[in-house]
Every structure is written in C-alpha cells, then in structure tokens.
C-alpha cells in the first residue's frame, strides 16, 4: 500500500461561503471531512502546514512547504500532494519544482469554488491529485499541477481566468496528462529537470511590468543597496521604451541582475530588434533574457538561483535555460 502525504496550506479549497456570500477561511478545514476516495488502497497522512489565503503566501512559506516535502522523502512516502490557494499556486508549484528532487512525485492542487458552493471542485481535484501522486509514471517529471482532470507541469502552467474551474492552462502546448476515474495517463514529458536545494530565501527581488510610455521612476525607486534582483515583463519580443535605459544601466552597473521576459501570453523574449531600447541593445547592456517563463515564475527562478548562491555567468546560464 502506497503512503501519500497530503499537506494543506489553505486557499479556496479550504474555505466556505458565509451567509453574506463572502468566501473565507473557517475554523475547521472542510477537507478534514473528505471521504476515503480509495477504499483503503492508499495510506493517506494529512497535515496542516498553515491555513492561509494564497496572497498571504510568500517565499518563506514556500520554503516551509519544501522543507516538509524533503523530510517526507526520508519517511517512506511515495508522493506528496499540496493543497493551495489558486492566486499564487503556480509560483509555489514552480518553487517546489526548482528546489525538490524529482524522484518523489509532488502534486499541487486547489479549487476555484469553496467547499459549500454549488459545483465545488475541491474534493474532486484533491482526489485526482492523490491519484497522480500515487502513480509510478509521475516520478521524474518535476512538480505537477493537477486541476480539472488535467496534469500540467509546474514550470509552464498559469492561471488564465479569475473564476473558471478550467483556469489552469499551459498556453504553449497544453497539459502533459489526464486523470480518468481509473487511470492516470501521461502523454508528454519534460526534456530535463534539475533542482537547486536551498535552506534560505533572499528578499528584495522585484517584478515590474513594462507599458507604453513607461517612465524611469519605478526602476529608480528600486535602485537601492538592498535590491537583489529585478525581473521586467518587457514589451513584445523583449523591448523597452528608451527613456528607461539610464535607470536600467544604473542597476546593471551595480551588479544587480536584471532579467527580461515578455509580457505576451505566448512566445519567448529574445534579442531581435536593434533600435534604441530593443532587445539587441538590452542584451549588450547586460540584461539577461529568461526564455519560456512568465514574469512571476522568472522572479521565483531568480530568487531560487540567488538563494542557492549563483552569480554572474552561472546565474545567467541558469536563467537562460527554460527547460531546467
């Protein structure tokens, strides 16, 4: 009988709708009353790590989850499921993807409807996440996100809708697997996976979104001695308005890593345009292009790399590679 560890962290999946229609945490996690989905065929152990809405979860809380998962790998568990609020679920899942070895399946799930709403999806998502974590085929695929009967990689999945139960999608190529009533089916896999074990997280790593007519003030405001890194969601294929270039250069001159991704829903940032503020000029200034990740995940990757101690060329190589 396989042992699966279920770690509850809060979120809509652990909330209920009150008499005024507001969705809030309750004194008792409704998942504690979940039925035995598997009729004794899987040995489930459940723990409450904390009970927080996901906007309250940051890197320190992610590290706490990671440390519990690392201990689980030495306690005979065949897999781990993490229940989580959906607002920052993709960031926690990617943090775990980067910092946990892939021999132990790690599956993150949540819900878009609270426990007592009509059509609540929490229990079903929990069931399919446990199925996936208990699957032999889930090994070696990095952290996974299972929602709405679909299996996605933590690296590329993103929340695409504010309320729809099918909100979690992988824009580039779709899910890598499906969960049916009786079977977990994988039909894609990642080309490679590497991780960087950390026991601390750095702070003051920022994310900024570029926009038409962007002024330099935001970059100037974060030009501080404590700043450890900056991720910019750039325009198009990786371009910025020319008026921000002096402030950008000031950050780079102080050896503060500046990472560029595209704010576009699909595609990657790359050095294509040679005009002022274009990707070619930004690359020559020392900006690092992070391929294949959205802004929030590029920030997590930068944060993990810095926490691991990567610097200079090693950090740039780590951030350039979208598949590790």
XYZ file of C-alpha atoms in Angstrom:
324
model
C 0.000 0.000 0.000
C 1.470 3.360 -1.050
C 1.809 6.132 1.527
C 0.827 9.601 0.284
C 1.357 12.761 2.328
C -1.265 15.499 1.890
C -0.148 18.957 3.027
C -2.883 21.568 3.461
C -1.865 25.220 3.232
C -5.261 26.971 2.919
C -6.883 28.715 -0.020
C -10.360 28.447 -1.530
C -10.186 24.649 -1.368
C -10.135 25.006 2.441
C -12.727 27.807 2.659
C -16.523 28.099 2.802
C -19.005 30.715 1.677
C -20.592 32.636 4.572
C -24.207 33.822 4.819
C -23.294 37.108 3.109
C -21.734 35.347 0.130
C -18.128 36.026 1.119
C -15.625 33.180 0.848
C -13.492 32.960 3.986
C -11.334 30.505 5.957
C -13.220 28.563 8.620
C -12.155 27.184 11.977
C -12.203 23.657 10.543
C -10.754 22.680 7.193
C -13.601 21.101 5.166
C -11.039 18.755 3.596
C -10.637 17.105 7.006
C -14.031 15.502 6.342
C -13.062 14.166 2.925
C -14.233 10.603 2.281
C -11.876 7.673 1.738
C -11.624 8.007 -2.035
C -9.552 4.883 -2.454
C -11.266 2.443 -0.068
C -8.159 1.746 1.959
C -5.920 1.088 -1.059
C -3.788 4.181 -0.384
C -2.440 5.102 3.046
C -3.097 8.851 3.393
C -1.455 11.051 6.020
C -2.781 14.612 6.249
C -1.075 17.612 7.826
C -1.988 21.296 8.063
C 1.175 23.290 7.348
C -0.769 26.530 7.755
C -4.167 27.908 6.726
C -3.530 30.975 4.596
C -5.173 32.585 1.567
C -2.610 32.294 -1.195
C -1.947 36.070 -1.462
C -0.546 35.690 2.076
C 1.976 33.055 0.948
C 5.477 34.167 0.010
C 8.902 32.576 -0.419
C 9.329 31.936 3.325
C 6.101 29.914 3.399
C 7.121 28.139 0.183
C 10.396 27.176 1.856
C 8.484 25.729 4.810
C 6.467 23.526 2.430
C 9.646 22.482 0.627
C 11.366 21.506 3.870
C 8.415 19.318 4.897
C 8.463 17.598 1.492
C 12.191 16.901 1.779
C 11.595 15.206 5.124
C 8.778 13.161 3.579
C 11.178 11.631 1.087
C 13.007 10.002 4.021
C 9.793 8.793 5.712
C 8.645 6.226 3.180
C 6.105 8.355 1.331
C 5.517 7.514 -2.316
C 4.273 11.008 -3.175
C 3.147 14.359 -1.775
C 0.048 16.437 -2.530
C -0.080 20.123 -1.599
C -3.455 21.890 -1.446
C -3.081 25.605 -2.081
C -4.972 28.753 -2.995
C -5.002 29.402 -6.718
C -3.822 33.039 -6.825
C -0.175 32.121 -6.216
C -0.403 28.360 -6.753
C 1.747 28.416 -9.882
C 4.537 30.240 -8.040
C 4.630 27.818 -5.116
C 4.469 24.868 -7.509
C 7.390 26.235 -9.528
C 9.376 26.972 -6.362
C 8.961 23.300 -5.423
C 9.883 22.251 -8.964
C 13.167 24.144 -8.632
C 14.059 23.036 -5.092
C 12.817 19.431 -4.689
C 14.395 16.405 -6.429
C 12.026 14.714 -8.856
C 12.296 11.161 -7.506
C 9.348 11.920 -5.196
C 6.190 12.985 -7.080
C 4.938 16.374 -5.862
C 1.460 17.429 -6.979
C -0.120 20.816 -6.211
C -3.869 21.336 -6.441
C -6.569 23.784 -5.357
C -10.124 24.817 -6.081
C -11.971 27.657 -7.746
C -15.153 27.125 -5.722
C -15.273 26.838 -1.957
C -16.460 23.745 -0.118
C -20.150 24.677 0.236
C -20.699 26.316 -3.163
C -22.712 24.596 -5.886
C -20.356 22.698 -8.176
C -17.480 22.799 -5.690
C -14.385 21.336 -7.343
C -12.131 20.926 -4.321
C -12.763 17.302 -3.378
C -12.527 16.112 -6.977
C -9.252 17.984 -7.518
C -7.894 16.510 -4.290
C -8.869 13.009 -5.412
C -7.203 13.338 -8.814
C -4.107 14.924 -7.285
C -3.725 11.948 -4.932
C -4.219 9.566 -7.863
C -1.444 11.348 -9.738
C 0.955 11.433 -6.782
C 0.457 7.678 -6.322
C 1.186 6.959 -9.999
C 4.558 5.412 -10.820
C 4.608 7.472 -14.029
C 4.595 10.730 -12.019
C 8.205 10.161 -10.977
C 10.860 12.163 -12.758
C 8.518 14.834 -14.124
C 9.178 17.621 -11.646
C 6.401 19.270 -9.658
C 2.971 18.909 -11.236
C -0.274 20.861 -11.034
C -3.477 18.804 -11.245
C -6.761 20.646 -11.708
C -9.928 19.906 -13.641
C -8.759 16.359 -14.604
C -5.634 17.740 -16.308
C -1.962 17.318 -15.404
C 0.301 20.284 -16.073
C 3.971 20.958 -15.418
C 4.589 23.489 -12.675
C 7.113 25.135 -14.995
C 4.683 26.191 -17.696
C 1.159 26.188 -16.224
C -0.518 29.502 -15.426
C -3.825 30.790 -14.108
C -5.730 32.169 -17.102
C -9.178 33.050 -15.692
C -10.270 34.670 -12.449
C -13.138 32.283 -11.648
C -13.462 29.477 -14.228
C -12.745 25.959 -12.931
C -10.672 25.346 -16.087
C -8.446 28.318 -15.285
C -5.103 26.482 -15.136
C -3.685 26.083 -18.626
C -0.338 25.619 -20.344
C -0.504 28.124 -23.233
C 2.419 26.708 -25.240
C 1.490 23.045 -25.558
C -1.344 22.111 -23.176
C -1.451 19.530 -20.387
C 1.050 16.668 -20.248
C -1.540 14.198 -18.995
C -5.100 13.430 -17.949
C -6.727 11.788 -14.939
C -9.666 9.454 -15.545
C -11.772 7.614 -12.979
C -9.473 4.607 -13.053
C -6.216 5.719 -14.594
C -3.572 8.434 -14.782
C -2.413 8.937 -18.366
C 0.756 10.820 -19.322
C 1.391 11.640 -22.974
C 4.156 14.251 -22.682
C 7.236 14.685 -20.518
C 9.794 17.378 -19.800
C 13.078 17.027 -21.652
C 15.095 17.580 -18.492
C 14.768 18.630 -14.886
C 17.313 19.945 -12.411
C 16.892 21.341 -8.938
C 18.834 23.530 -6.539
C 18.349 22.630 -2.854
C 18.148 25.724 -0.654
C 17.596 26.269 3.058
C 17.024 30.031 2.953
C 15.460 32.587 0.633
C 16.747 36.030 -0.278
C 14.434 39.018 -0.310
C 14.091 42.236 -2.304
C 13.655 40.564 -5.685
C 11.190 42.645 -7.698
C 8.836 42.207 -10.663
C 7.891 45.132 -12.920
C 5.621 45.241 -15.958
C 6.582 47.465 -18.881
C 3.961 49.637 -20.579
C 3.643 52.189 -23.351
C 5.303 55.463 -22.349
C 6.922 53.891 -19.291
C 8.964 56.377 -17.269
C 12.149 55.517 -15.331
C 10.741 56.260 -11.853
C 9.914 52.645 -10.938
C 13.426 51.481 -11.758
C 14.867 54.449 -9.897
C 12.786 53.645 -6.812
C 14.152 50.108 -6.584
C 17.724 51.260 -7.202
C 18.578 50.606 -3.549
C 21.517 48.908 -1.779
C 19.262 46.057 -0.565
C 17.920 45.205 -4.024
C 18.988 41.692 -5.038
C 17.369 41.393 -8.457
C 14.737 42.686 -10.863
C 12.515 40.934 -13.384
C 10.884 43.033 -16.103
C 7.949 41.887 -18.208
C 9.051 43.636 -21.384
C 7.105 44.610 -24.481
C 6.744 42.203 -27.396
C 9.781 40.041 -28.085
C 11.752 41.797 -25.327
C 11.899 45.559 -25.780
C 11.632 48.622 -23.517
C 10.881 52.337 -24.001
C 14.183 54.189 -24.496
C 13.617 56.626 -21.619
C 14.144 53.854 -19.021
C 17.612 52.929 -20.305
C 19.673 55.201 -17.984
C 17.884 53.841 -14.892
C 18.299 50.300 -16.214
C 22.014 50.838 -16.785
C 22.397 52.162 -13.241
C 21.029 48.885 -11.842
C 23.290 46.810 -14.061
C 26.360 48.908 -13.193
C 25.801 47.921 -9.548
C 25.814 44.207 -10.485
C 22.085 43.874 -9.778
C 20.728 41.122 -12.066
C 18.041 42.399 -14.428
C 16.004 39.631 -16.048
C 13.768 40.116 -19.065
C 10.691 38.136 -20.093
C 7.847 39.097 -22.401
C 4.527 40.339 -21.112
C 2.909 38.446 -24.016
C 0.798 35.393 -23.253
C 2.769 33.189 -25.645
C 6.267 33.107 -27.085
C 9.648 33.999 -25.580
C 11.679 37.156 -25.075
C 14.728 37.267 -27.319
C 17.236 39.661 -28.856
C 15.562 40.599 -32.161
C 15.308 44.376 -32.545
C 18.291 46.694 -32.975
C 16.612 50.066 -32.307
C 17.123 52.038 -29.072
C 15.531 50.040 -26.274
C 15.325 46.945 -28.479
C 16.352 43.503 -27.329
C 19.763 43.578 -29.014
C 20.761 46.756 -27.188
C 19.378 45.438 -23.891
C 21.422 42.276 -24.253
C 24.589 44.289 -24.867
C 23.889 46.327 -21.726
C 23.901 43.116 -19.690
C 20.226 42.268 -19.343
C 19.556 38.504 -19.042
C 16.803 37.005 -21.196
C 14.826 34.276 -19.423
C 13.286 32.047 -22.063
C 9.868 30.445 -21.782
C 8.732 31.718 -18.375
C 6.188 34.341 -17.374
C 7.151 37.174 -15.053
C 6.059 35.627 -11.767
C 7.920 32.394 -12.460
C 11.043 34.164 -13.706
C 11.067 36.004 -10.373
C 10.819 32.688 -8.497
C 13.633 31.236 -10.604
C 15.827 34.280 -9.982
C 15.060 34.163 -6.259
C 15.955 30.469 -6.037
C 19.163 30.960 -8.041
C 20.272 33.825 -5.809
C 19.352 31.853 -2.675
C 21.477 28.970 -3.984
C 24.417 31.350 -4.391
C 24.560 31.610 -8.177
C 26.224 34.741 -9.554
C 27.498 36.193 -12.797
C 27.767 33.813 -15.748
C 26.409 30.849 -13.756
C 23.270 32.800 -12.839
C 22.823 33.953 -16.448
C 23.109 30.388 -17.776
C 20.632 29.134 -15.166
C 18.098 31.822 -16.104
C 18.567 31.455 -19.879
C 17.614 27.782 -19.819
C 13.830 27.339 -19.972
C 13.871 23.572 -19.586
C 15.811 23.105 -16.362
